[in-house]
Amino acid sequence: MVNPWKTYVKLSAVLMGSNGLTKGSLAFLNYPAQLMFKSTKVLPVMVMGAFIPGLKRKYPPHEYLSAVLLVVGLILFTLADAHTSPNFSVIGVLMVSGALVMDAFLGNLQEAIFTLNPETTQTEMLFCSTLVGMPFLIPPMLFTGELFKAWSSCSKHPYVYGVLVFEAMATFIGQVSVLSLIALFGAATTAMVTTARKAVTLLLSYLIFTKPLTEQHGSGLLLISMGIILKMLPDNKSPKKRSIAPTTPPPPMVESEANSEDNRFQIGIEEAEEKRPLV
């Protein structure tokens, strides 16, 4: 371990809030509506990144425009879904909105940990945050009786154990991949990658289960696709050229003049090295 336990206590609390509100909202929202809300987390992630200590990130204007397109597409899709879906509630909207706020903290907090302590590994972060979260999860499960219900249900249907093992393996691979993306490219880019994945999941949901897809749904999906494409556009900023010290030897002179010229040349190089920004 290269980070203190208090770091993972904060991370685990945010992670529990995000997952709990996300899965709890499915009792009040259908899956496509919940998925569309989660797809807009790139905007709160970008906004929160400007205030997290150790990051203070600034994004180019086209990335903010892409985030706005995602939000507008979400509004259109949600309004259409409220009329066509029998399972839609304001409580679910509030819960998934709270999950978005937690996601904004989560991604930037993970990026800040990687930035401030580059020796942090993805497996350490995943293991420690999960281990810390277990004591917080067990008491509510005992209080509500869900733990005993789940245990008895698994005993009656043993195949569930195999499903849980497979899900745990898939979750591990997915979480390590997401943490690697955060460490290499940042929280905002990772949020956009996961948004593209959710868009494919949403499209498959409508194709497989033949749900009603109106023109307003299509308009929302179109705006979200435009936001994703706009976010993927590269920056046009060209890297600044670094000044290189001259390597050609000075012209031949008298010995005393050559020595003094070499001394001035050496001092000039040292001053240039002091002014050069660290990489």
PDB file of C-alpha atoms in Angstrom:
ATOM      1  CA  MET A   1       0.000   0.000   0.000  1.00  0.00           C
ATOM      2  CA  VAL A   2       1.236   3.437  -0.930  1.00  0.00           C
ATOM      3  CA  ASN A   3      -1.826   5.429   0.214  1.00  0.00           C
ATOM      4  CA  PRO A   4      -3.237   5.815   3.751  1.00  0.00           C
ATOM      5  CA  TRP A   5      -6.462   4.051   4.726  1.00  0.00           C
ATOM      6  CA  LYS A   6      -8.330   7.359   5.160  1.00  0.00           C
ATOM      7  CA  THR A   7      -7.970   7.941   1.417  1.00  0.00           C
ATOM      8  CA  TYR A   8      -9.772   4.696   0.653  1.00  0.00           C
ATOM      9  CA  VAL A   9     -12.441   5.386   3.294  1.00  0.00           C
ATOM     10  CA  LYS A  10     -13.414   8.548   1.385  1.00  0.00           C
ATOM     11  CA  LEU A  11     -13.229   6.731  -1.940  1.00  0.00           C
ATOM     12  CA  SER A  12     -15.316   3.820  -0.671  1.00  0.00           C
ATOM     13  CA  ALA A  13     -18.019   6.111   0.758  1.00  0.00           C
ATOM     14  CA  VAL A  14     -18.407   7.881  -2.602  1.00  0.00           C
ATOM     15  CA  LEU A  15     -18.367   4.544  -4.448  1.00  0.00           C
ATOM     16  CA  MET A  16     -21.107   3.129  -2.224  1.00  0.00           C
ATOM     17  CA  GLY A  17     -23.261   6.227  -2.700  1.00  0.00           C
ATOM     18  CA  SER A  18     -22.894   6.043  -6.477  1.00  0.00           C
ATOM     19  CA  ASN A  19     -23.667   2.327  -6.792  1.00  0.00           C
ATOM     20  CA  GLY A  20     -26.446   2.367  -4.194  1.00  0.00           C
ATOM     21  CA  LEU A  21     -28.325   5.290  -5.739  1.00  0.00           C
ATOM     22  CA  THR A  22     -27.811   3.947  -9.263  1.00  0.00           C
ATOM     23  CA  LYS A  23     -29.212   0.489  -8.551  1.00  0.00           C
ATOM     24  CA  GLY A  24     -31.904   1.819  -6.218  1.00  0.00           C
ATOM     25  CA  SER A  25     -33.228   4.135  -8.925  1.00  0.00           C
ATOM     26  CA  LEU A  26     -34.203   1.103 -11.037  1.00  0.00           C
ATOM     27  CA  ALA A  27     -37.146   0.577  -8.670  1.00  0.00           C
ATOM     28  CA  PHE A  28     -38.584   3.901  -9.917  1.00  0.00           C
ATOM     29  CA  LEU A  29     -37.148   4.236 -13.449  1.00  0.00           C
ATOM     30  CA  ASN A  30     -36.902   1.874 -16.375  1.00  0.00           C
ATOM     31  CA  TYR A  31     -33.436   0.851 -17.493  1.00  0.00           C
ATOM     32  CA  PRO A  32     -33.157   3.074 -20.629  1.00  0.00           C
ATOM     33  CA  ALA A  33     -34.121   6.223 -18.696  1.00  0.00           C
ATOM     34  CA  GLN A  34     -31.634   5.434 -15.920  1.00  0.00           C
ATOM     35  CA  LEU A  35     -28.956   4.678 -18.503  1.00  0.00           C
ATOM     36  CA  MET A  36     -29.495   7.996 -20.255  1.00  0.00           C
ATOM     37  CA  PHE A  37     -29.155   9.883 -16.985  1.00  0.00           C
ATOM     38  CA  LYS A  38     -25.887   8.091 -16.225  1.00  0.00           C
ATOM     39  CA  SER A  39     -24.639   8.843 -19.731  1.00  0.00           C
ATOM     40  CA  THR A  40     -24.485  12.565 -18.932  1.00  0.00           C
ATOM     41  CA  LYS A  41     -22.052  12.189 -16.050  1.00  0.00           C
ATOM     42  CA  VAL A  42     -19.270  13.633 -18.209  1.00  0.00           C
ATOM     43  CA  LEU A  43     -20.631  17.157 -17.561  1.00  0.00           C
ATOM     44  CA  PRO A  44     -20.530  17.006 -13.726  1.00  0.00           C
ATOM     45  CA  VAL A  45     -17.160  15.221 -13.959  1.00  0.00           C
ATOM     46  CA  MET A  46     -15.733  18.107 -16.010  1.00  0.00           C
ATOM     47  CA  VAL A  47     -17.220  20.748 -13.712  1.00  0.00           C
ATOM     48  CA  MET A  48     -16.040  19.005 -10.550  1.00  0.00           C
ATOM     49  CA  GLY A  49     -12.542  18.570 -11.988  1.00  0.00           C
ATOM     50  CA  ALA A  50     -12.039  22.327 -11.813  1.00  0.00           C
ATOM     51  CA  PHE A  51     -12.430  22.296  -8.017  1.00  0.00           C
ATOM     52  CA  ILE A  52     -10.733  19.048  -6.903  1.00  0.00           C
ATOM     53  CA  PRO A  53      -7.392  19.831  -5.148  1.00  0.00           C
ATOM     54  CA  GLY A  54      -4.471  18.484  -7.126  1.00  0.00           C
ATOM     55  CA  LEU A  55      -6.299  18.652 -10.491  1.00  0.00           C
ATOM     56  CA  LYS A  56      -7.773  22.117 -11.228  1.00  0.00           C
ATOM     57  CA  ARG A  57      -8.441  20.982 -14.795  1.00  0.00           C
ATOM     58  CA  LYS A  58      -9.458  23.293 -17.635  1.00  0.00           C
ATOM     59  CA  TYR A  59     -11.068  21.922 -20.790  1.00  0.00           C
ATOM     60  CA  PRO A  60     -11.292  23.430 -24.303  1.00  0.00           C
ATOM     61  CA  PRO A  61     -14.633  24.974 -25.383  1.00  0.00           C
ATOM     62  CA  HIS A  62     -15.591  22.129 -27.744  1.00  0.00           C
ATOM     63  CA  GLU A  63     -15.532  19.658 -24.848  1.00  0.00           C
ATOM     64  CA  TYR A  64     -17.996  21.784 -22.866  1.00  0.00           C
ATOM     65  CA  LEU A  65     -20.169  22.019 -25.985  1.00  0.00           C
ATOM     66  CA  SER A  66     -20.160  18.234 -26.294  1.00  0.00           C
ATOM     67  CA  ALA A  67     -21.249  17.939 -22.667  1.00  0.00           C
ATOM     68  CA  VAL A  68     -24.115  20.411 -23.258  1.00  0.00           C
ATOM     69  CA  LEU A  69     -25.279  18.348 -26.241  1.00  0.00           C
ATOM     70  CA  LEU A  70     -25.361  15.298 -23.999  1.00  0.00           C
ATOM     71  CA  VAL A  71     -27.509  17.106 -21.430  1.00  0.00           C
ATOM     72  CA  VAL A  72     -29.975  18.440 -24.042  1.00  0.00           C
ATOM     73  CA  GLY A  73     -30.238  14.976 -25.571  1.00  0.00           C
ATOM     74  CA  LEU A  74     -30.960  13.583 -22.109  1.00  0.00           C
ATOM     75  CA  ILE A  75     -33.771  16.095 -21.530  1.00  0.00           C
ATOM     76  CA  LEU A  76     -35.441  15.188 -24.835  1.00  0.00           C
ATOM     77  CA  PHE A  77     -35.134  11.477 -24.203  1.00  0.00           C
ATOM     78  CA  THR A  78     -36.391  11.743 -20.608  1.00  0.00           C
ATOM     79  CA  LEU A  79     -39.450  13.780 -21.596  1.00  0.00           C
ATOM     80  CA  ALA A  80     -40.313  11.218 -24.262  1.00  0.00           C
ATOM     81  CA  ASP A  81     -39.756   8.344 -21.869  1.00  0.00           C
ATOM     82  CA  ALA A  82     -42.013   9.920 -19.236  1.00  0.00           C
ATOM     83  CA  HIS A  83     -44.950   9.634 -21.666  1.00  0.00           C
ATOM     84  CA  THR A  84     -44.221   6.166 -23.074  1.00  0.00           C
ATOM     85  CA  SER A  85     -42.900   4.304 -20.027  1.00  0.00           C
ATOM     86  CA  PRO A  86     -45.197   2.973 -17.286  1.00  0.00           C
ATOM     87  CA  ASN A  87     -42.314   2.931 -14.805  1.00  0.00           C
ATOM     88  CA  PHE A  88     -41.236   6.561 -14.334  1.00  0.00           C
ATOM     89  CA  SER A  89     -41.050   8.485 -11.058  1.00  0.00           C
ATOM     90  CA  VAL A  90     -39.628  11.777  -9.801  1.00  0.00           C
ATOM     91  CA  ILE A  91     -38.037   9.864  -6.899  1.00  0.00           C
ATOM     92  CA  GLY A  92     -36.034   7.836  -9.382  1.00  0.00           C
ATOM     93  CA  VAL A  93     -34.883  11.030 -11.126  1.00  0.00           C
ATOM     94  CA  LEU A  94     -33.710  12.468  -7.803  1.00  0.00           C
ATOM     95  CA  MET A  95     -31.873   9.251  -6.913  1.00  0.00           C
ATOM     96  CA  VAL A  96     -30.049   8.987 -10.227  1.00  0.00           C
ATOM     97  CA  SER A  97     -29.223  12.723 -10.048  1.00  0.00           C
ATOM     98  CA  GLY A  98     -27.590  12.087  -6.677  1.00  0.00           C
ATOM     99  CA  ALA A  99     -25.677   9.216  -8.267  1.00  0.00           C
ATOM    100  CA  LEU A 100     -24.376  11.644 -10.923  1.00  0.00           C
ATOM    101  CA  VAL A 101     -23.023  13.948  -8.211  1.00  0.00           C
ATOM    102  CA  MET A 102     -21.308  10.974  -6.563  1.00  0.00           C
ATOM    103  CA  ASP A 103     -19.852   9.928  -9.935  1.00  0.00           C
ATOM    104  CA  ALA A 104     -18.441  13.432 -10.395  1.00  0.00           C
ATOM    105  CA  PHE A 105     -16.583  13.105  -7.087  1.00  0.00           C
ATOM    106  CA  LEU A 106     -15.573   9.492  -7.734  1.00  0.00           C
ATOM    107  CA  GLY A 107     -13.804   9.864 -11.082  1.00  0.00           C
ATOM    108  CA  ASN A 108     -11.959  13.039 -10.117  1.00  0.00           C
ATOM    109  CA  LEU A 109     -10.988  11.641  -6.713  1.00  0.00           C
ATOM    110  CA  GLN A 110      -9.506   8.562  -8.363  1.00  0.00           C
ATOM    111  CA  GLU A 111      -7.618  10.734 -10.851  1.00  0.00           C
ATOM    112  CA  ALA A 112      -6.331  12.945  -8.036  1.00  0.00           C
ATOM    113  CA  ILE A 113      -5.002   9.876  -6.182  1.00  0.00           C
ATOM    114  CA  PHE A 114      -3.168   8.691  -9.299  1.00  0.00           C
ATOM    115  CA  THR A 115      -1.814  12.208  -9.928  1.00  0.00           C
ATOM    116  CA  LEU A 116      -0.612  12.947  -6.403  1.00  0.00           C
ATOM    117  CA  ASN A 117       0.831   9.462  -5.888  1.00  0.00           C
ATOM    118  CA  PRO A 118       1.951   7.948  -9.228  1.00  0.00           C
ATOM    119  CA  GLU A 119       3.022   4.722  -7.494  1.00  0.00           C
ATOM    120  CA  THR A 120      -0.633   3.819  -6.860  1.00  0.00           C
ATOM    121  CA  THR A 121      -1.698   0.698  -8.781  1.00  0.00           C
ATOM    122  CA  GLN A 122      -5.163  -0.053 -10.110  1.00  0.00           C
ATOM    123  CA  THR A 123      -5.380  -3.315  -8.168  1.00  0.00           C
ATOM    124  CA  GLU A 124      -4.523  -1.593  -4.887  1.00  0.00           C
ATOM    125  CA  MET A 125      -7.211   1.036  -5.395  1.00  0.00           C
ATOM    126  CA  LEU A 126      -9.835  -1.562  -6.338  1.00  0.00           C
ATOM    127  CA  PHE A 127      -8.958  -3.967  -3.491  1.00  0.00           C
ATOM    128  CA  CYS A 128      -8.704  -1.368  -0.724  1.00  0.00           C
ATOM    129  CA  SER A 129     -11.853   0.561  -1.673  1.00  0.00           C
ATOM    130  CA  THR A 130     -13.821  -2.698  -1.827  1.00  0.00           C
ATOM    131  CA  LEU A 131     -12.384  -3.995   1.437  1.00  0.00           C
ATOM    132  CA  VAL A 132     -13.218  -0.775   3.261  1.00  0.00           C
ATOM    133  CA  GLY A 133     -16.759  -0.812   1.878  1.00  0.00           C
ATOM    134  CA  MET A 134     -17.644  -4.253   3.239  1.00  0.00           C
ATOM    135  CA  PRO A 135     -18.113  -3.159   6.905  1.00  0.00           C
ATOM    136  CA  PHE A 136     -20.453  -0.405   5.703  1.00  0.00           C
ATOM    137  CA  LEU A 137     -22.555  -2.809   3.629  1.00  0.00           C
ATOM    138  CA  ILE A 138     -23.033  -5.708   6.059  1.00  0.00           C
ATOM    139  CA  PRO A 139     -24.957  -3.869   8.854  1.00  0.00           C
ATOM    140  CA  PRO A 140     -27.684  -2.507   6.500  1.00  0.00           C
ATOM    141  CA  MET A 141     -28.051  -5.953   4.930  1.00  0.00           C
ATOM    142  CA  LEU A 142     -28.475  -7.520   8.373  1.00  0.00           C
ATOM    143  CA  PHE A 143     -30.922  -4.805   9.486  1.00  0.00           C
ATOM    144  CA  THR A 144     -33.155  -5.161   6.423  1.00  0.00           C
ATOM    145  CA  GLY A 145     -32.852  -8.951   6.293  1.00  0.00           C
ATOM    146  CA  GLU A 146     -31.596  -8.924   2.702  1.00  0.00           C
ATOM    147  CA  LEU A 147     -28.522 -10.984   3.576  1.00  0.00           C
ATOM    148  CA  PHE A 148     -30.571 -13.956   4.830  1.00  0.00           C
ATOM    149  CA  LYS A 149     -33.015 -13.727   1.913  1.00  0.00           C
ATOM    150  CA  ALA A 150     -30.135 -13.740  -0.553  1.00  0.00           C
ATOM    151  CA  TRP A 151     -28.454 -16.672   1.226  1.00  0.00           C
ATOM    152  CA  SER A 152     -31.615 -18.814   1.180  1.00  0.00           C
ATOM    153  CA  SER A 153     -32.347 -17.912  -2.436  1.00  0.00           C
ATOM    154  CA  CYS A 154     -28.856 -18.924  -3.537  1.00  0.00           C
ATOM    155  CA  SER A 155     -29.203 -22.219  -1.632  1.00  0.00           C
ATOM    156  CA  LYS A 156     -32.366 -23.041  -3.593  1.00  0.00           C
ATOM    157  CA  HIS A 157     -30.788 -22.066  -6.923  1.00  0.00           C
ATOM    158  CA  PRO A 158     -27.104 -23.145  -6.877  1.00  0.00           C
ATOM    159  CA  TYR A 159     -26.480 -21.887 -10.415  1.00  0.00           C
ATOM    160  CA  VAL A 160     -26.557 -18.357  -8.974  1.00  0.00           C
ATOM    161  CA  TYR A 161     -23.134 -18.988  -7.427  1.00  0.00           C
ATOM    162  CA  GLY A 162     -21.675 -19.542 -10.881  1.00  0.00           C
ATOM    163  CA  VAL A 163     -23.335 -16.373 -12.136  1.00  0.00           C
ATOM    164  CA  LEU A 164     -21.916 -14.394  -9.211  1.00  0.00           C
ATOM    165  CA  VAL A 165     -18.404 -15.728  -9.829  1.00  0.00           C
ATOM    166  CA  PHE A 166     -18.617 -14.827 -13.515  1.00  0.00           C
ATOM    167  CA  GLU A 167     -19.981 -11.377 -12.689  1.00  0.00           C
ATOM    168  CA  ALA A 168     -17.191 -10.812 -10.158  1.00  0.00           C
ATOM    169  CA  MET A 169     -14.543 -11.717 -12.754  1.00  0.00           C
ATOM    170  CA  ALA A 170     -16.118  -9.480 -15.398  1.00  0.00           C
ATOM    171  CA  THR A 171     -16.468  -6.622 -12.895  1.00  0.00           C
ATOM    172  CA  PHE A 172     -12.816  -6.954 -11.891  1.00  0.00           C
ATOM    173  CA  ILE A 173     -11.636  -6.743 -15.504  1.00  0.00           C
ATOM    174  CA  GLY A 174     -13.956  -3.816 -16.210  1.00  0.00           C
ATOM    175  CA  GLN A 175     -12.987  -1.870 -13.088  1.00  0.00           C
ATOM    176  CA  VAL A 176      -9.250  -2.340 -13.679  1.00  0.00           C
ATOM    177  CA  SER A 177      -9.727  -1.170 -17.274  1.00  0.00           C
ATOM    178  CA  VAL A 178     -11.649   1.922 -16.147  1.00  0.00           C
ATOM    179  CA  LEU A 179      -9.035   2.759 -13.516  1.00  0.00           C
ATOM    180  CA  SER A 180      -6.309   2.361 -16.142  1.00  0.00           C
ATOM    181  CA  LEU A 181      -8.153   4.802 -18.410  1.00  0.00           C
ATOM    182  CA  ILE A 182      -8.437   7.298 -15.537  1.00  0.00           C
ATOM    183  CA  ALA A 183      -4.729   6.983 -14.735  1.00  0.00           C
ATOM    184  CA  LEU A 184      -3.676   7.444 -18.377  1.00  0.00           C
ATOM    185  CA  PHE A 185      -6.231   9.842 -19.886  1.00  0.00           C
ATOM    186  CA  GLY A 186      -8.161  11.437 -17.003  1.00  0.00           C
ATOM    187  CA  ALA A 187     -11.666  11.227 -15.573  1.00  0.00           C
ATOM    188  CA  ALA A 188     -13.457  13.232 -18.306  1.00  0.00           C
ATOM    189  CA  THR A 189     -12.153  11.093 -21.182  1.00  0.00           C
ATOM    190  CA  THR A 190     -12.992   7.939 -19.241  1.00  0.00           C
ATOM    191  CA  ALA A 191     -16.538   9.205 -18.662  1.00  0.00           C
ATOM    192  CA  MET A 192     -16.933   9.771 -22.396  1.00  0.00           C
ATOM    193  CA  VAL A 193     -15.665   6.257 -23.206  1.00  0.00           C
ATOM    194  CA  THR A 194     -18.123   4.684 -20.772  1.00  0.00           C
ATOM    195  CA  THR A 195     -20.878   6.895 -22.217  1.00  0.00           C
ATOM    196  CA  ALA A 196     -20.235   5.477 -25.688  1.00  0.00           C
ATOM    197  CA  ARG A 197     -20.478   1.989 -24.226  1.00  0.00           C
ATOM    198  CA  LYS A 198     -23.809   2.846 -22.585  1.00  0.00           C
ATOM    199  CA  ALA A 199     -25.174   4.196 -25.859  1.00  0.00           C
ATOM    200  CA  VAL A 200     -24.564   0.804 -27.467  1.00  0.00           C
ATOM    201  CA  THR A 201     -26.220  -0.913 -24.486  1.00  0.00           C
ATOM    202  CA  LEU A 202     -29.250   1.361 -24.807  1.00  0.00           C
ATOM    203  CA  LEU A 203     -29.604   0.665 -28.520  1.00  0.00           C
ATOM    204  CA  LEU A 204     -29.442  -3.087 -27.910  1.00  0.00           C
ATOM    205  CA  SER A 205     -32.079  -2.730 -25.173  1.00  0.00           C
ATOM    206  CA  TYR A 206     -34.567  -1.235 -27.616  1.00  0.00           C
ATOM    207  CA  LEU A 207     -33.731  -3.737 -30.358  1.00  0.00           C
ATOM    208  CA  ILE A 208     -33.964  -6.858 -28.177  1.00  0.00           C
ATOM    209  CA  PHE A 209     -37.025  -5.959 -26.084  1.00  0.00           C
ATOM    210  CA  THR A 210     -38.874  -4.066 -28.871  1.00  0.00           C
ATOM    211  CA  LYS A 211     -39.683  -1.020 -26.739  1.00  0.00           C
ATOM    212  CA  PRO A 212     -41.518   1.962 -28.277  1.00  0.00           C
ATOM    213  CA  LEU A 213     -39.027   4.367 -29.858  1.00  0.00           C
ATOM    214  CA  THR A 214     -40.541   7.727 -30.812  1.00  0.00           C
ATOM    215  CA  GLU A 215     -39.110  10.584 -32.883  1.00  0.00           C
ATOM    216  CA  GLN A 216     -38.288  12.465 -29.678  1.00  0.00           C
ATOM    217  CA  HIS A 217     -36.262   9.466 -28.505  1.00  0.00           C
ATOM    218  CA  GLY A 218     -34.392   9.546 -31.814  1.00  0.00           C
ATOM    219  CA  SER A 219     -33.679  13.284 -31.501  1.00  0.00           C
ATOM    220  CA  GLY A 220     -32.235  12.788 -28.027  1.00  0.00           C
ATOM    221  CA  LEU A 221     -30.054   9.913 -29.194  1.00  0.00           C
ATOM    222  CA  LEU A 222     -28.853  12.012 -32.152  1.00  0.00           C
ATOM    223  CA  LEU A 223     -27.766  14.880 -29.905  1.00  0.00           C
ATOM    224  CA  ILE A 224     -25.976  12.484 -27.567  1.00  0.00           C
ATOM    225  CA  SER A 225     -24.148  10.919 -30.527  1.00  0.00           C
ATOM    226  CA  MET A 226     -23.123  14.398 -31.734  1.00  0.00           C
ATOM    227  CA  GLY A 227     -21.782  15.179 -28.257  1.00  0.00           C
ATOM    228  CA  ILE A 228     -19.723  11.985 -28.226  1.00  0.00           C
ATOM    229  CA  ILE A 229     -18.278  12.663 -31.681  1.00  0.00           C
ATOM    230  CA  LEU A 230     -17.463  16.269 -30.744  1.00  0.00           C
ATOM    231  CA  LYS A 231     -15.653  15.106 -27.608  1.00  0.00           C
ATOM    232  CA  MET A 232     -13.505  12.758 -29.679  1.00  0.00           C
ATOM    233  CA  LEU A 233     -12.185  15.590 -31.882  1.00  0.00           C
ATOM    234  CA  PRO A 234      -8.470  16.180 -31.244  1.00  0.00           C
ATOM    235  CA  ASP A 235      -7.073  19.467 -30.013  1.00  0.00           C
ATOM    236  CA  ASN A 236      -5.494  21.731 -32.633  1.00  0.00           C
ATOM    237  CA  LYS A 237      -2.961  23.117 -30.180  1.00  0.00           C
ATOM    238  CA  SER A 238       0.549  22.379 -31.405  1.00  0.00           C
ATOM    239  CA  PRO A 239       3.130  21.689 -28.730  1.00  0.00           C
ATOM    240  CA  LYS A 240       5.535  24.500 -28.038  1.00  0.00           C
ATOM    241  CA  LYS A 241       9.022  24.042 -29.422  1.00  0.00           C
ATOM    242  CA  ARG A 242      11.680  23.864 -26.784  1.00  0.00           C
ATOM    243  CA  SER A 243      14.776  25.954 -27.265  1.00  0.00           C
ATOM    244  CA  ILE A 244      17.895  23.879 -27.795  1.00  0.00           C
ATOM    245  CA  ALA A 245      21.283  25.127 -26.685  1.00  0.00           C
ATOM    246  CA  PRO A 246      23.763  25.548 -29.537  1.00  0.00           C
ATOM    247  CA  THR A 247      26.097  22.618 -29.952  1.00  0.00           C
ATOM    248  CA  THR A 248      28.490  24.107 -32.514  1.00  0.00           C
ATOM    249  CA  PRO A 249      31.907  24.833 -31.044  1.00  0.00           C
ATOM    250  CA  PRO A 250      33.047  28.469 -30.780  1.00  0.00           C
ATOM    251  CA  PRO A 251      35.473  29.750 -33.421  1.00  0.00           C
ATOM    252  CA  PRO A 252      39.186  29.501 -32.650  1.00  0.00           C
ATOM    253  CA  MET A 253      40.551  32.434 -30.609  1.00  0.00           C
ATOM    254  CA  VAL A 254      43.471  33.434 -28.492  1.00  0.00           C
ATOM    255  CA  GLU A 255      43.764  31.133 -25.447  1.00  0.00           C
ATOM    256  CA  SER A 256      42.798  33.776 -22.854  1.00  0.00           C
ATOM    257  CA  GLU A 257      39.825  35.006 -24.914  1.00  0.00           C
ATOM    258  CA  ALA A 258      38.685  31.433 -25.555  1.00  0.00           C
ATOM    259  CA  ASN A 259      38.698  30.612 -21.847  1.00  0.00           C
ATOM    260  CA  SER A 260      36.618  33.680 -20.956  1.00  0.00           C
ATOM    261  CA  GLU A 261      34.196  32.927 -23.804  1.00  0.00           C
ATOM    262  CA  ASP A 262      33.813  29.324 -22.605  1.00  0.00           C
ATOM    263  CA  ASN A 263      33.032  30.562 -19.097  1.00  0.00           C
ATOM    264  CA  ARG A 264      30.329  32.929 -20.370  1.00  0.00           C
ATOM    265  CA  PHE A 265      28.925  30.155 -22.592  1.00  0.00           C
ATOM    266  CA  GLN A 266      28.738  27.733 -19.631  1.00  0.00           C
ATOM    267  CA  ILE A 267      27.008  30.341 -17.443  1.00  0.00           C
ATOM    268  CA  GLY A 268      24.466  30.976 -20.208  1.00  0.00           C
ATOM    269  CA  ILE A 269      23.661  27.259 -20.444  1.00  0.00           C
ATOM    270  CA  GLU A 270      23.187  27.007 -16.676  1.00  0.00           C
ATOM    271  CA  GLU A 271      20.810  29.991 -16.687  1.00  0.00           C
ATOM    272  CA  ALA A 272      18.830  28.459 -19.533  1.00  0.00           C
ATOM    273  CA  GLU A 273      18.585  25.171 -17.641  1.00  0.00           C
ATOM    274  CA  GLU A 274      17.284  26.987 -14.536  1.00  0.00           C
ATOM    275  CA  LYS A 275      14.572  28.768 -16.536  1.00  0.00           C
ATOM    276  CA  ARG A 276      13.537  25.650 -18.456  1.00  0.00           C
ATOM    277  CA  PRO A 277      10.232  24.185 -17.077  1.00  0.00           C
ATOM    278  CA  LEU A 278      10.375  20.766 -15.510  1.00  0.00           C
ATOM    279  CA  VAL A 279       8.797  17.929 -17.532  1.00  0.00           C
TER     280      VAL A 279
END
